Every structure is written in structure tokens, then in C-alpha cells.
């Protein structure tokens, strides 16, 4: 199997999808000729022509709004919002339109679109290049929300998202674009070529949406995470020596509740981790579900490690980002509780 | 230069408020037939004046005059008259049904019937409208069954939208009528996307976007014009200027721009202004714009100058913000009466036949209403199932919704 970075895996997924289905249309700001500011769409305009892959005006609402119209026509637009921090102008189109179209028209019109957006921090991106707005989408009926954590999943999940009949918010942790990140900013970055999940199958394959995966098997405590935090959680388990079971949720909506409850019922303890701010973050939903479904198995309060309830700062990056030390501390406390 | 005088804040106000005399003296109405009809491939820079004038065909004597006349035959006009009369009768019955508690809500088209009814006739099968909540004429003139519209309004067991939508938010792909959303302006940019898709697929179908004067202030309006202009999308972008956005007069949305149509100039989009109460003019302009789009010359912006005669909705009382008699003073008159007079003038119609037609149309609407009410109304009779509430959120019901459905006992 070829080794790929997450960028290459995403590009490969889009390329194969475009080749398989001529209704797949790719556009966004700087996506066409230039190939995207993160190079995800590099070469696609050259290969498929500018009616399949093209540059868009700087209007997130326009990009998503036109994509909804295209989907109503019968195409499968896979559009890009340059940073998740800039999706808010399109929020009305996503929430009021894309998510509701099938329901309100009783299936007369559907909206098979994918809105890709780089998400997350850990890159000195400051306030508007680091946010993790997933909770704003998991609260919306009718959407699917996906966050891959490695090149292998990124390809399989993106191909599944493009083929999915419903609108998918596809959040790509930009910190993971070129290599895994374990939440140790002082340690050198390793490339995906040195990580087993950099092995990406050639050709078409999909990872079904709505399925979590156990990334590290353990018996002491269950850690629920997604995106960059999956690697941070694995590092925290290693650092503390606690035999944590790390679950990579991959899809937040719909959520794989079975994998979560099976694990927590086994370990009796649970720590939820995400980069996004704490209050009303997706972690709150995870905590509520675990409490509801695993109450009699719990040996300790469910802990949350998240971004602080502040805008994402610049200079204080590593005081803000929930790194391996903070996650490790929560693991220790949960084991001692 | 230093200016130490305090600044003043400007808020536009309509000419007249309740209790005052309606005054449209500042509305300039060009003579019928006086505006040029350019070729469809015209350079938009050459027809900038069309955004500041009003294209009109029917004159005061009910004659069709000028270069925009003649887009429809006498028989087609008779059919158009019937469409408008049907929509008006439909409105009246549904307004009454709301007052009788058979439904929660309704919105009338009174005075604006020509806009959607005539526009529909300029489209071809397969074209797609992205309407607002005030273009039901697109359905009536497009042959959509009235009973289905009523079933939707009543949210009954035969409601094609299964009781999920507020009354009048119709949806019919087959009839080229995109699902109406409560969120204003959103569909304007979606229409552009649909048109882009048609061009991408090298199709021959076109899209039509619809927006009211008030909603042009939404960001979606701007985005729609940018994308339509950038990609030369085959779309007709329609602004229905009925002077009012609920209680807010059109000057609040228009601000200092001379007309809504003039906004198209900044985008390089040919922009026309038309008498929205003149069935013939609406059709001729719609046909021109549709032909432009279909010939790959790109988008057209059209402002229909009309007047919202009725209340904004069944929840609104216009006497609280505008003179009660303002609609009588509206200089462009009533679209039904104007077309009727024209048809009488050309010998295709008589007052007697009109009266008879009114009775026939009313009878048809009442028959449809009886048929619809067999399936129930909002508070009595057949209802959509509770199961339907959980269906259709996604193509396949995910586990969490299945659990919730079980909890709801269905």
C-alpha cells in the first residue's frame, strides 16, 4: 500500500470520486487553478477541466448556497470552506437549507453535498485559524459530521461522504495534514510515512459513516476522542502507563453509541477529550450519553478535557491546547477517583 | 476643514402613514409602449436605462402597445386571466379557511397575481423555480393540482409534505417548484447553483430565482448576483417589489439606490424593471430573460413593480402602518381588471362572460376544497402519522432517531 499524507489521501479520495462519478463537482476559494491553500485539490482542475473543479468568489454562503442548488439539480458537489473558522457566513444555508431539504420537501429534493473544512488548532493559528466548531453542526438534525484522524480514514471517510445521500460536514484537522501530532509541541514532528495509518489502500474504498474504531485497546479507562485528540490520548496513555482504551469516533453524527457503551461497560471509567471549548461542546453530549447508558457500570465521574471557554489565543497556544499532559492528568485523576 | 456641527442619523420614512392620504405622486409611471425592447444578446451597459424605467404593454385604454406587445395569443391571454382569477379565488377561500380555524396560517397574493402566473408561462418543462412564499401562481399556472395545495395548507393525511411544513411552503420537483423555505433569501443563491449545474452538464434547462423587495437586503441576494455574474449562470433573478416587507416600506431595503433593478448594474447583469400588474408586460420580459438564459447569454435581473394589496399574512394588520386606502391609490391598478379590460377591448371577452367565469372559478376552488377537506384539516379529520415526523431527516434512519421513535411510541 502506498504511504500518503492526509493531504494526499484526501486528494486521492476526491480524484477517484470525480473519476467514478461525473456529477462530483469540486469548488471553493483557491481550489481550482492553485489547487487549494493546503494543496488538497492540486491537479484536479488540470485533470477534470474547469467545469468540474473551479475557483469560487470569497463567499462561503455563496459556495454552500450554490452547492445546495446543484444538489437539487442532481449533482454531488464537494465544496471547500478554507478554514472552519470561516464557515459562519454559510451557517444559515447549512442549517436552514442543506440539513432540512429532504425533510421539508418529503424527499422531493435532496442535498448530497460535502462541505470540507480544515479545523482545529495546534498550529499557532490564533483565533480564526484554529477553531473546532463541530458542536454547532452536531446540534443540527439532518447533517452528518465527520472528523478523520489519519490518512487511511481520511480517504475512506471522504469517499463515503461524497457518496452519502445526505449533507456531510467534513472537518479535516489541519494539524494532522502532514503528520500525526501527539500533543507534545516540544518533540519533533514525525511524518505520516513513519506511521502505520499512513498506509492508504489504492483505488476505491469507503469507511462507513457512523462507525467508531478502537484505536488502542485497554481495560482501565475509556477515552473518547476524534481528530488530533486521538493521537494525544494515545500519547497520554503511553506517558502515564495507564491502560486506556482509546476510541476514535470518526463520525460524530450519527454517533456509534454501541462501540462507546461496550467499552465503558468494560472499563467502568470514561474521559472525553476534544479541542473545542468545553461549555456545550460535543463532549457534553458524549458525557450525557455515557451517563445515560452506562450509569451502573461507572466507577468514577466522567471527565472532560477540552479547550478552555475562551477564544483560541495565539501566544498561549500550548496553555490552551489540551495536550498530552492535561489528558494524562485526567486519566490519573479518573483512575484515582 | 473642520466641521464641528453634530452629525444627524437618517432613517427613511414612507410618504404616508395611517390616517394620511395615500400619495404615489413621486412614483414616475412611463407610458405603455415607451420602453425599448433590446436584442437578447445586448451588452448590459447599453441598457442601463431599463433599470430606471418601467416596461409596460397595456395602456389606459386597455390596448397592448409598443415593442414588448404580442408575446401571447388571445387564447393564451384568456388562459392567463383564468389563472389569475383562480389564484385570487383560491386565496380568498384559504384566507377564510384560516379564519375558520381549518389551518393555522395563510399568505395571499392579492395584487401580485400577474407576476407568478405570467412568468410561469415563459418557462419550459424542466425549468426550475426557486420561489418565495408568494408565488403560488407558478403552481396554478403550471397545472399543479389545487387539491394538493390545499392538502398541504391543511396538513392533512394527504399532505404531500406529510404535515412537516408550515402552510403554503409547497414543494414540487415535477412542477419545477423548489421547496419553499421560511428563511428569506436563501433560495435566491440556490437558484444560481441549479443554473450553474445545468450549464456544467451542458443541459438546456434554466432556473428562476425569486425574492421580495425586503429580502434583497439579505446577504444571499448579494451572493446570488456575484455567482450569477461570475459564472454567467442561466438564471432569471426576479425581485418582486410590492412596496412592503411586512410593515417596512421598500425604502428601508432600497436605501439610496434609485431602484432595486439598478443593483444589477454593479454586477454587470442586464437589469429590467417591469409593470408587475401588467400580465402582458410580465410575460414579455420573462420570455426575454428566459431566452437570454437559454441562449447562454447569462443571467438577467428583473424587478416587478407591484403592490401588496392584502395583509402580509393572516397574522398581520396593515392598517397599523399604512393608510387603509393605499392600495386603491396604487397607480398600476389591478392585474386582473387590466387584463380583463384588454381582452374585452380586443373582442375576446365580455363583462358577462367574466362574471360567469368568476362563478366557475369559485366553483372549481370550492370543489377542490371539499375534496381536500375529506382528508382532514389541521384540527379535525385525517392527520399525517407521528411516524412521518421521524422519517426523512436522513435517507436512512440513524440509530438515535430509531431510539427516539420507539420512545415516542411509534
Coordinates of C-alpha atoms in Angstrom, one line a residue, chain B:
Chain B
X1 CA -11.5 71.6 7.0
X2 CA -13.0 71.0 10.5
X3 CA -16.8 70.6 10.8
X4 CA -17.8 70.8 14.4
X5 CA -21.6 70.5 13.8
X6 CA -23.0 67.2 15.1
X7 CA -23.9 64.6 12.6
X8 CA -27.5 63.5 12.0
X9 CA -28.8 60.0 11.6
X10 CA -31.0 59.2 8.6
X11 CA -33.9 56.7 8.7
X12 CA -36.1 56.6 5.5
X13 CA -39.8 57.0 6.1
X14 CA -42.7 56.3 3.7
X15 CA -44.6 59.3 2.3
X16 CA -47.7 58.5 4.3
X17 CA -48.7 56.7 7.5
X18 CA -52.2 55.6 8.7
X19 CA -54.6 58.5 8.8
X20 CA -52.8 60.2 5.9
X21 CA -53.9 60.5 2.3
X22 CA -52.2 57.8 0.1
X23 CA -49.7 59.5 -2.1
X24 CA -47.8 57.9 -5.1
X25 CA -47.2 61.2 -6.8
X26 CA -43.5 60.6 -6.6
X27 CA -43.8 57.3 -8.5
X28 CA -43.0 58.0 -12.1
X29 CA -45.0 55.8 -14.4
X30 CA -43.8 55.8 -18.0
X31 CA -46.3 55.5 -20.8
X32 CA -47.1 52.0 -22.0
X33 CA -45.0 51.0 -25.0
X34 CA -42.4 53.7 -24.4
X35 CA -39.5 51.5 -23.3
X36 CA -37.3 49.9 -25.9
X37 CA -37.1 46.1 -26.4
X38 CA -33.4 45.3 -26.9
X39 CA -32.0 42.2 -28.5
X40 CA -31.4 39.4 -26.0
X41 CA -27.7 39.4 -26.6
X42 CA -27.4 43.1 -25.7
X43 CA -24.4 44.4 -23.8
X44 CA -25.8 45.2 -20.4
X45 CA -24.0 48.6 -20.4
X46 CA -26.2 49.7 -23.3
X47 CA -29.5 49.2 -21.5
X48 CA -28.8 50.8 -18.1
X49 CA -31.9 53.0 -18.6
X50 CA -34.1 49.9 -18.4
X51 CA -33.4 49.6 -14.7
X52 CA -34.8 53.0 -14.0
X53 CA -37.9 52.9 -16.3
X54 CA -40.9 50.6 -16.2
X55 CA -41.7 48.3 -19.2
X56 CA -45.4 48.4 -19.8
X57 CA -47.6 47.0 -22.5
X58 CA -51.2 47.7 -21.6
X59 CA -52.2 51.4 -21.8
X60 CA -55.1 53.1 -20.0
X61 CA -57.5 52.1 -22.8
X62 CA -56.6 48.5 -22.4
X63 CA -54.7 48.3 -25.6
X64 CA -51.4 46.4 -26.0
X65 CA -48.8 48.8 -27.4
X66 CA -45.1 49.1 -28.0
X67 CA -42.2 46.7 -28.7
X68 CA -43.0 44.4 -25.8
X69 CA -46.6 43.6 -27.0
X70 CA -47.6 40.4 -28.8
X71 CA -45.8 37.7 -26.8
X72 CA -49.1 35.8 -26.2
X73 CA -52.1 35.0 -28.3
X74 CA -55.7 36.0 -27.3
X75 CA -56.4 32.4 -26.2
X76 CA -53.3 32.3 -24.1
X77 CA -54.3 35.5 -22.5
X78 CA -57.7 34.1 -21.7
X79 CA -56.0 31.2 -20.0
X80 CA -53.8 33.6 -18.1
X81 CA -56.8 35.6 -16.9
X82 CA -58.3 32.3 -15.6
X83 CA -55.1 31.5 -13.8
X84 CA -55.1 34.9 -12.0
X85 CA -58.8 34.6 -11.2
X86 CA -58.2 31.1 -9.8
X87 CA -55.3 32.2 -7.7
X88 CA -57.4 35.1 -6.3
X89 CA -60.4 32.8 -5.5
X90 CA -58.0 30.3 -4.0
X91 CA -56.5 33.0 -1.8
X92 CA -60.0 34.1 -0.7
X93 CA -61.1 30.6 0.2
X94 CA -57.9 29.8 2.1
X95 CA -57.9 33.1 3.9
X96 CA -61.4 32.2 5.0
X97 CA -60.4 28.7 5.9
X98 CA -57.7 30.1 8.2
X99 CA -60.3 32.4 9.9
X100 CA -62.5 29.3 10.4
X101 CA -59.6 27.6 12.1
X102 CA -59.1 25.0 9.4
X103 CA -55.5 25.9 9.2
X104 CA -53.0 28.0 11.2
X105 CA -51.7 30.3 8.6
X106 CA -52.1 31.7 5.1
X107 CA -50.5 34.3 2.8
X108 CA -52.4 36.0 0.0
X109 CA -51.2 37.2 -3.4
X110 CA -53.8 39.9 -3.9
X111 CA -52.5 42.4 -6.5
X112 CA -49.5 40.3 -7.4
X113 CA -51.2 37.6 -9.4
X114 CA -49.8 38.6 -12.7
X115 CA -46.2 38.2 -11.6
X116 CA -46.0 34.5 -10.9
X117 CA -48.9 33.5 -13.3
X118 CA -47.4 35.2 -16.3
X119 CA -43.8 34.3 -15.5
X120 CA -44.7 30.6 -15.4
X121 CA -45.8 30.8 -19.0
X122 CA -42.4 31.9 -20.1
X123 CA -40.8 28.7 -18.8
X124 CA -40.4 25.3 -20.4
X125 CA -40.9 21.9 -18.9
X126 CA -37.9 21.0 -16.8
X127 CA -37.0 24.6 -15.8
X128 CA -36.8 25.1 -12.1
X129 CA -38.2 28.0 -9.9
X130 CA -36.8 28.8 -6.5
X131 CA -39.8 30.7 -5.2
X132 CA -40.7 32.6 -2.1
X133 CA -43.9 32.0 -0.2
X134 CA -45.8 34.5 -2.6
X135 CA -45.5 32.8 -6.0
X136 CA -48.3 30.2 -5.8
X137 CA -49.2 31.4 -9.3
X138 CA -46.3 29.3 -10.6
X139 CA -48.2 26.2 -9.4
X140 CA -51.6 27.3 -10.5
X141 CA -50.4 28.4 -14.0
X142 CA -48.2 25.3 -14.1
X143 CA -51.2 22.9 -13.7
X144 CA -50.3 21.7 -10.1
X145 CA -53.5 20.2 -8.6
X146 CA -55.2 22.7 -6.3
X147 CA -56.3 19.9 -4.0
X148 CA -52.7 19.1 -3.3
X149 CA -52.0 22.7 -2.4
X150 CA -54.9 22.6 0.0
X151 CA -53.9 19.3 1.5
X152 CA -50.5 21.0 2.3
X153 CA -52.3 24.0 3.8
X154 CA -54.5 21.8 5.9
X155 CA -51.5 19.5 6.9
X156 CA -54.0 16.6 6.5
X157 CA -53.4 12.9 5.9
X158 CA -53.0 13.6 2.1
X159 CA -50.5 16.4 2.6
X160 CA -47.7 15.7 0.1
X161 CA -45.2 17.1 2.7
X162 CA -46.6 14.9 5.5
X163 CA -47.5 17.7 7.9
X164 CA -43.9 18.8 8.3
X165 CA -44.2 22.2 6.8
X166 CA -46.0 25.4 7.6
X167 CA -48.9 26.1 5.3
X168 CA -48.0 27.4 1.8
X169 CA -44.4 26.2 1.9
X170 CA -45.2 24.0 -1.1
X171 CA -42.7 21.8 -2.9
X172 CA -42.9 20.0 -6.3
X173 CA -40.0 18.9 -8.3
X174 CA -42.2 17.7 -11.1
X175 CA -43.8 21.1 -11.4
X176 CA -40.5 23.0 -11.3
X177 CA -41.2 24.4 -7.9
X178 CA -38.4 24.2 -5.4
X179 CA -39.2 23.6 -1.7
X180 CA -40.2 26.9 -0.1
X181 CA -38.1 27.8 3.0
X182 CA -39.1 30.1 5.8
X183 CA -35.6 31.6 5.8
X184 CA -35.7 34.5 3.5
X185 CA -33.3 34.9 0.5
X186 CA -31.7 31.5 0.8
X187 CA -33.3 30.2 -2.3
X188 CA -32.0 33.1 -4.5
X189 CA -28.4 31.8 -4.5
X190 CA -29.6 28.2 -4.7
X191 CA -31.3 29.1 -8.0
X192 CA -27.9 30.3 -9.3
X193 CA -26.3 27.0 -8.2
X194 CA -29.1 25.0 -10.0
X195 CA -28.4 27.1 -13.1
X196 CA -24.7 26.5 -12.8
X197 CA -25.3 22.8 -12.6
X198 CA -27.4 22.9 -15.8
X199 CA -24.6 24.7 -17.6
X200 CA -21.9 22.3 -16.2
X201 CA -24.0 19.4 -17.5
X202 CA -24.5 21.2 -20.8
X203 CA -28.2 20.9 -20.3
X204 CA -30.8 23.3 -21.9
X205 CA -32.8 24.0 -18.8
X206 CA -32.8 27.3 -16.9
X207 CA -33.5 28.4 -13.3
X208 CA -35.5 31.2 -11.9
X209 CA -34.8 32.8 -8.5
X210 CA -37.4 34.8 -6.6
X211 CA -37.0 37.3 -3.8
X212 CA -39.1 40.2 -2.4
X213 CA -38.0 43.8 -2.1
X214 CA -37.3 43.5 1.7
X215 CA -35.2 40.3 1.4
X216 CA -32.9 41.9 -1.2
X217 CA -31.2 43.2 2.0
X218 CA -30.2 39.6 2.9
X219 CA -26.6 38.6 2.1
X220 CA -27.9 35.8 -0.1
X221 CA -29.1 38.4 -2.6
X222 CA -25.6 39.8 -3.0
X223 CA -24.0 36.3 -3.2
X224 CA -26.6 35.3 -5.8
X225 CA -25.7 38.2 -8.0
X226 CA -21.9 37.7 -7.6
X227 CA -22.1 34.0 -8.5
X228 CA -24.6 34.5 -11.3
X229 CA -22.4 37.2 -12.8
X230 CA -19.1 35.3 -12.3
X231 CA -20.3 32.1 -13.9
X232 CA -22.8 33.7 -16.3
X233 CA -25.4 31.3 -14.9
X234 CA -28.5 30.6 -17.0
X235 CA -30.9 32.1 -14.4
X236 CA -33.6 34.7 -14.2
X237 CA -33.3 36.6 -10.9
X238 CA -36.7 38.1 -10.0
X239 CA -37.3 40.8 -7.5
X240 CA -40.9 41.3 -6.6
X241 CA -41.1 44.8 -5.3
X242 CA -44.5 45.0 -3.7
X243 CA -43.5 48.1 -1.8
X244 CA -43.8 46.4 1.6
X245 CA -41.8 43.9 3.8
X246 CA -44.4 43.3 6.5
X247 CA -44.6 46.8 8.0
X248 CA -41.4 48.1 6.5
X249 CA -41.7 50.2 3.3
X250 CA -39.3 49.4 0.4
X251 CA -37.1 52.5 1.1
X252 CA -35.7 50.7 4.1
X253 CA -34.2 47.9 1.9
X254 CA -33.6 50.1 -1.1
X255 CA -31.8 53.0 0.6
X256 CA -30.2 55.4 -1.7
X257 CA -30.3 53.3 -4.8
X258 CA -32.8 54.5 -7.3
X259 CA -34.4 51.1 -7.9
X260 CA -33.8 47.5 -6.9
X261 CA -33.1 46.7 -10.6
X262 CA -30.3 49.2 -10.6
X263 CA -28.4 47.0 -8.1
X264 CA -27.8 44.6 -11.0
X265 CA -25.6 47.2 -12.8
X266 CA -22.7 46.8 -10.3
X267 CA -22.6 43.1 -11.2
X268 CA -22.7 43.6 -15.0
X269 CA -26.1 41.9 -15.1
X270 CA -28.7 43.3 -17.5
X271 CA -31.4 44.6 -15.3
X272 CA -35.0 45.4 -16.3
X273 CA -37.9 46.9 -14.5
X274 CA -41.4 45.9 -15.4
X275 CA -45.0 46.8 -14.6
X276 CA -45.8 43.8 -12.3
X277 CA -49.6 44.4 -12.7
X278 CA -49.4 44.1 -16.5
X279 CA -49.8 40.4 -17.4
X280 CA -48.6 41.0 -20.9
X281 CA -45.5 43.0 -19.9
X282 CA -44.5 40.5 -17.2
X283 CA -44.7 37.7 -19.7
X284 CA -42.8 39.5 -22.4
X285 CA -40.0 40.4 -20.1
X286 CA -39.9 36.9 -18.5
X287 CA -39.7 35.5 -22.0
X288 CA -36.9 37.8 -23.0
X289 CA -34.9 36.9 -19.9
X290 CA -35.6 33.2 -20.3
X291 CA -34.5 33.4 -23.9
X292 CA -31.3 35.2 -22.8
X293 CA -30.5 32.5 -20.3
X294 CA -31.4 29.7 -22.7
X295 CA -29.2 31.2 -25.4
X296 CA -26.2 31.1 -22.9
X297 CA -26.1 34.9 -22.6
X298 CA -26.3 34.6 -18.9
X299 CA -28.4 36.0 -16.1
X300 CA -31.0 38.8 -16.1
X301 CA -32.2 40.7 -13.1
X302 CA -35.9 41.7 -13.2
X303 CA -37.7 44.0 -10.8
X304 CA -41.5 43.6 -10.9
X305 CA -43.1 46.9 -9.7
X306 CA -46.3 45.9 -7.9
X307 CA -48.2 46.5 -4.7
X308 CA -49.1 44.1 -1.8
X309 CA -52.8 44.8 -1.6
X310 CA -53.5 42.3 1.2
X311 CA -52.1 41.9 4.6
X312 CA -48.6 40.4 4.8
X313 CA -50.1 37.3 6.2
X314 CA -53.1 36.1 8.2
X315 CA -51.2 37.3 11.3
X316 CA -50.7 40.8 10.1
X317 CA -52.8 44.0 10.2
X318 CA -51.6 46.6 7.7
X319 CA -53.8 49.4 9.0
X320 CA -51.3 49.7 11.8
X321 CA -48.6 51.0 9.4
X322 CA -50.1 52.2 6.1
X323 CA -53.3 54.0 5.0
X324 CA -56.2 51.7 4.5
X325 CA -57.0 53.0 1.1
X326 CA -53.4 53.0 -0.2
X327 CA -53.9 50.0 -2.5
X328 CA -56.8 51.9 -4.2
X329 CA -54.4 54.7 -5.0
X330 CA -51.7 52.5 -6.4
X331 CA -51.1 53.8 -9.9
X332 CA -50.6 50.5 -11.7
X333 CA -54.1 49.3 -10.8
X334 CA -55.3 45.7 -10.5
X335 CA -53.7 43.0 -12.7
X336 CA -57.0 41.0 -13.1
X337 CA -59.1 44.0 -14.1
X338 CA -56.4 45.3 -16.5
X339 CA -56.1 42.0 -18.4
X340 CA -59.9 41.6 -18.4
X341 CA -60.3 45.1 -19.9
X342 CA -57.7 44.3 -22.5
X343 CA -59.5 41.1 -23.5
X344 CA -62.8 42.9 -23.7
X345 CA -61.1 45.6 -25.8
X346 CA -59.8 43.1 -28.4
X347 CA -63.2 41.3 -28.5
X348 CA -62.1 38.1 -26.8
X349 CA -64.1 38.7 -23.6
X350 CA -67.2 40.4 -22.2
X351 CA -68.3 41.6 -18.8
X352 CA -71.0 38.9 -18.7
X353 CA -68.5 36.1 -19.5
X354 CA -66.2 37.5 -16.9
X355 CA -68.9 37.3 -14.3
X356 CA -69.7 33.8 -15.4
X357 CA -66.0 32.8 -15.2
X358 CA -65.8 34.2 -11.7
X359 CA -68.6 31.9 -10.7
X360 CA -67.0 28.9 -12.5
X361 CA -63.6 29.5 -10.9
X362 CA -65.1 29.8 -7.5
X363 CA -67.0 26.6 -8.0
X364 CA -63.8 24.8 -9.0
X365 CA -62.0 26.1 -5.9
X366 CA -64.9 25.1 -3.7
X367 CA -65.0 21.6 -5.2
X368 CA -61.2 21.2 -4.6
X369 CA -61.7 22.4 -1.1
X370 CA -64.4 19.8 -0.4
X371 CA -62.1 17.2 -1.8
X372 CA -59.2 18.3 0.3
X373 CA -61.3 18.5 3.5
X374 CA -62.3 14.9 3.1
X375 CA -58.7 14.2 4.0
X376 CA -58.9 16.4 7.1
X377 CA -58.0 19.9 8.2
X378 CA -55.4 21.0 10.8
X379 CA -57.5 20.2 13.8
X380 CA -60.0 17.7 12.6
X381 CA -60.1 14.6 10.4
X382 CA -57.2 12.7 9.0
X383 CA -53.7 13.6 10.1
X384 CA -50.2 12.7 8.9
X385 CA -48.7 9.9 11.1
X386 CA -46.4 10.5 14.0
X387 CA -44.0 8.1 12.4
X388 CA -43.7 10.5 9.5
X389 CA -42.3 13.0 11.9
X390 CA -39.2 10.8 12.3
X391 CA -38.8 9.8 8.7
X392 CA -36.9 11.7 6.0
X393 CA -34.5 13.5 8.3
X394 CA -31.9 11.3 6.6
X395 CA -32.1 8.9 3.7
X396 CA -31.9 6.1 6.2
X397 CA -33.0 6.5 9.8
X398 CA -29.9 6.5 12.1
X399 CA -29.9 4.6 15.4
X400 CA -30.5 7.6 17.6
X401 CA -33.7 8.6 15.7
X402 CA -34.9 5.0 15.8
X403 CA -34.5 5.0 19.6
X404 CA -36.4 8.3 19.8
X405 CA -39.2 7.0 17.6
X406 CA -39.5 4.0 19.9
X407 CA -39.6 6.3 22.9
X408 CA -42.4 8.3 21.2
X409 CA -44.3 5.0 21.0
X410 CA -44.5 4.8 17.2

